[in-house]
Amino acid sequence: MWQAPADFSWLNLSWFSWRTWQSFDWANPGYLYALLAVPVLFLLRWLLHVRFRKKMDVALFEGNLTWHWTSILRYLPDVVFGCFLMLVLVALARPQKSDETVELSAEGIDIVLVMDVSGSMELTDFLPNRLEAAKEVALQFVNGRVQDRIGLVVFAGRAFSLAPLTTDYDLVRQSIKGIHLNMVSEDGTAIGSALAVAINRLRDSQAKAKVCILISDGENTAGSLDPELAAQLAHAFHVRLYTVGIGKEGTVQLEPDSTGKAVTVQTGLEEKTLRQLASLAEGQFFRAQNANTLSEIFQRINSLEKTEIKETRYRDTRDYYQIYLRWAMVLLLLWLLLKNTFFTNALED
């Protein structure tokens, strides 16, 4: 919809500047190429006029004719009319300016990361150790989310909430970076208790999807709540559970003890329990045996729990063709005026 410039701003000569024309969007840019045809048409007209004009022999007294600059003024009406035609073509090209507003909206999901910080997470089959590898991948996962609320639960012999469900990703990232070994005084692996804390965060959520991601390297050895019962509670509250088993099967070399003697431990993973928990809560179990696999697992979870982002565009378009039409009308009136003055030689019409 065209909006007329306020007052007499259309008289501003800046409308003819190259910078202004570059700022326009042209609805019909083909008419701009026709601008080149205007001077060509006048050139052809002049050539035809010279070639076919009628001449009349007139006897004049012999004398010397001198040129005067005012003789150029006879071409002024043609110049004015040419400018009129060019302005009409510019108006037909419809110069416009558009303001576009883009609104992004997303109906996020709620995700709680449940991370094991028990002593076994110190093992170095993942470099630098299991916990640090899990933290790094968790940070990448948080960076890839949009409009989702993310919470954080840590557990060993008992569990507690480290960060509430929030879209403050800086807070979540700082909380993940602050996780360290022995931050829970009671050692052990209280999977049931950890799931209970996570479910308590998610049960009143109104999000379209509720997800719990459990990262652990051992079987349930602590806590008062059976993990299977916790998984059933998750299903009852429509919480989808993804379990990630972290660690290799076999012998893992530890740092030498105080005497310098090498220490090795035998490690394993209670895969059956983690797989069963995921099945009870309509999720999936993943096995991570190295840092790369762990990263791929989180990328897969990220694709499974994708947040749909809707993009709405509002475009406000203003036409400025009437500015050039007004100038064209002024030049047309000026041309009609000049056609009836001494600027036009009647003998040449």
PDB file of N, CA, C and O in Angstrom, residues 24 34 91 137 148 158 183 188 197 202 219 224 226 235 259 279 281 289 291 296 306 334 340:
ATOM      1  N   PHE A  24      16.188   0.907  -3.449  1.00  0.00           N
ATOM      2  CA  PHE A  24      14.847   0.476  -3.845  1.00  0.00           C
ATOM      3  C   PHE A  24      14.835  -0.997  -4.252  1.00  0.00           C
ATOM      4  O   PHE A  24      15.815  -1.537  -4.767  1.00  0.00           O
ATOM      5  N   ALA A  34      14.274   0.233 -20.492  1.00  0.00           N
ATOM      6  CA  ALA A  34      13.673   1.062 -21.537  1.00  0.00           C
ATOM      7  C   ALA A  34      14.141   2.514 -21.453  1.00  0.00           C
ATOM      8  O   ALA A  34      13.957   3.279 -22.412  1.00  0.00           O
ATOM      9  N   ALA A  91       8.436   5.342 -12.887  1.00  0.00           N
ATOM     10  CA  ALA A  91       7.217   5.082 -12.123  1.00  0.00           C
ATOM     11  C   ALA A  91       6.645   3.711 -12.466  1.00  0.00           C
ATOM     12  O   ALA A  91       6.170   2.978 -11.582  1.00  0.00           O
ATOM     13  N   VAL A 137      30.332 -33.722  26.270  1.00  0.00           N
ATOM     14  CA  VAL A 137      29.245 -34.047  25.346  1.00  0.00           C
ATOM     15  C   VAL A 137      27.942 -33.407  25.811  1.00  0.00           C
ATOM     16  O   VAL A 137      27.137 -32.950  24.990  1.00  0.00           O
ATOM     17  N   ASP A 148      14.219 -24.962  24.556  1.00  0.00           N
ATOM     18  CA  ASP A 148      13.903 -26.075  25.444  1.00  0.00           C
ATOM     19  C   ASP A 148      14.333 -25.724  26.865  1.00  0.00           C
ATOM     20  O   ASP A 148      15.350 -25.059  27.076  1.00  0.00           O
ATOM     21  N   ARG A 158      23.560 -40.820  46.708  1.00  0.00           N
ATOM     22  CA  ARG A 158      22.267 -40.128  46.752  1.00  0.00           C
ATOM     23  C   ARG A 158      22.223 -39.129  45.607  1.00  0.00           C
ATOM     24  O   ARG A 158      23.232 -38.863  44.967  1.00  0.00           O
ATOM     25  N   MET A 183      31.682 -34.842  44.528  1.00  0.00           N
ATOM     26  CA  MET A 183      30.822 -33.739  44.947  1.00  0.00           C
ATOM     27  C   MET A 183      29.636 -34.247  45.776  1.00  0.00           C
ATOM     28  O   MET A 183      28.974 -33.464  46.455  1.00  0.00           O
ATOM     29  N   GLY A 188      28.522 -44.590  45.638  1.00  0.00           N
ATOM     30  CA  GLY A 188      27.561 -45.601  45.242  1.00  0.00           C
ATOM     31  C   GLY A 188      26.877 -45.173  43.955  1.00  0.00           C
ATOM     32  O   GLY A 188      27.258 -44.177  43.329  1.00  0.00           O
ATOM     33  N   VAL A 197      14.241 -37.930  41.426  1.00  0.00           N
ATOM     34  CA  VAL A 197      14.445 -36.480  41.469  1.00  0.00           C
ATOM     35  C   VAL A 197      14.117 -35.862  40.115  1.00  0.00           C
ATOM     36  O   VAL A 197      13.477 -34.805  40.022  1.00  0.00           O
ATOM     37  N   LEU A 202       9.877 -33.068  36.378  1.00  0.00           N
ATOM     38  CA  LEU A 202       9.147 -33.110  35.120  1.00  0.00           C
ATOM     39  C   LEU A 202       7.657 -33.373  35.259  1.00  0.00           C
ATOM     40  O   LEU A 202       6.900 -33.123  34.312  1.00  0.00           O
ATOM     41  N   GLU A 219      25.690 -50.470  37.941  1.00  0.00           N
ATOM     42  CA  GLU A 219      24.395 -50.954  38.368  1.00  0.00           C
ATOM     43  C   GLU A 219      23.960 -50.234  39.631  1.00  0.00           C
ATOM     44  O   GLU A 219      24.751 -49.588  40.316  1.00  0.00           O
ATOM     45  N   SER A 224      17.009 -45.838  48.117  1.00  0.00           N
ATOM     46  CA  SER A 224      15.884 -46.589  48.681  1.00  0.00           C
ATOM     47  C   SER A 224      14.789 -46.894  47.668  1.00  0.00           C
ATOM     48  O   SER A 224      13.817 -47.576  48.007  1.00  0.00           O
ATOM     49  N   ASP A 226      13.622 -48.546  44.019  1.00  0.00           N
ATOM     50  CA  ASP A 226      13.984 -49.492  42.976  1.00  0.00           C
ATOM     51  C   ASP A 226      13.968 -48.790  41.616  1.00  0.00           C
ATOM     52  O   ASP A 226      12.998 -48.103  41.270  1.00  0.00           O
ATOM     53  N   HIS A 235       7.038 -43.469  33.124  1.00  0.00           N
ATOM     54  CA  HIS A 235       6.042 -43.787  32.106  1.00  0.00           C
ATOM     55  C   HIS A 235       4.671 -43.230  32.491  1.00  0.00           C
ATOM     56  O   HIS A 235       3.932 -42.714  31.634  1.00  0.00           O
ATOM     57  N   THR A 259      53.007 -45.753  46.022  1.00  0.00           N
ATOM     58  CA  THR A 259      54.280 -46.497  45.953  1.00  0.00           C
ATOM     59  C   THR A 259      54.801 -46.585  44.528  1.00  0.00           C
ATOM     60  O   THR A 259      55.863 -47.164  44.290  1.00  0.00           O
ATOM     61  N   SER A 279      13.275 -49.314  28.264  1.00  0.00           N
ATOM     62  CA  SER A 279      12.106 -49.959  27.676  1.00  0.00           C
ATOM     63  C   SER A 279      10.837 -49.652  28.459  1.00  0.00           C
ATOM     64  O   SER A 279       9.773 -49.411  27.878  1.00  0.00           O
ATOM     65  N   ALA A 281      10.106 -47.007  30.096  1.00  0.00           N
ATOM     66  CA  ALA A 281       9.705 -45.608  29.940  1.00  0.00           C
ATOM     67  C   ALA A 281       9.665 -45.193  28.469  1.00  0.00           C
ATOM     68  O   ALA A 281       9.784 -44.002  28.157  1.00  0.00           O
ATOM     69  N   GLN A 289      31.247 -46.693  24.295  1.00  0.00           N
ATOM     70  CA  GLN A 289      32.522 -47.290  24.682  1.00  0.00           C
ATOM     71  C   GLN A 289      33.713 -46.364  24.466  1.00  0.00           C
ATOM     72  O   GLN A 289      34.835 -46.705  24.799  1.00  0.00           O
ATOM     73  N   ALA A 291      34.665 -41.785  23.596  1.00  0.00           N
ATOM     74  CA  ALA A 291      34.129 -40.422  23.569  1.00  0.00           C
ATOM     75  C   ALA A 291      33.396 -40.123  22.263  1.00  0.00           C
ATOM     76  O   ALA A 291      32.375 -39.437  22.255  1.00  0.00           O
ATOM     77  N   GLU A 296      28.176 -39.245  19.359  1.00  0.00           N
ATOM     78  CA  GLU A 296      27.199 -39.673  18.358  1.00  0.00           C
ATOM     79  C   GLU A 296      25.857 -40.020  19.000  1.00  0.00           C
ATOM     80  O   GLU A 296      24.794 -39.766  18.416  1.00  0.00           O
ATOM     81  N   LYS A 306      13.670 -33.466  18.495  1.00  0.00           N
ATOM     82  CA  LYS A 306      13.867 -32.195  17.799  1.00  0.00           C
ATOM     83  C   LYS A 306      12.724 -31.243  18.111  1.00  0.00           C
ATOM     84  O   LYS A 306      11.552 -31.630  18.076  1.00  0.00           O
ATOM     85  N   LEU A 334       5.414  21.760 -17.884  1.00  0.00           N
ATOM     86  CA  LEU A 334       6.481  22.654 -18.332  1.00  0.00           C
ATOM     87  C   LEU A 334       6.680  22.525 -19.845  1.00  0.00           C
ATOM     88  O   LEU A 334       6.886  23.519 -20.544  1.00  0.00           O
ATOM     89  N   ASN A 340       4.569  26.692 -26.303  1.00  0.00           N
ATOM     90  CA  ASN A 340       3.836  27.895 -26.691  1.00  0.00           C
ATOM     91  C   ASN A 340       4.641  29.161 -26.410  1.00  0.00           C
ATOM     92  O   ASN A 340       4.075  30.229 -26.176  1.00  0.00           O
TER      93      ASN A 340
END
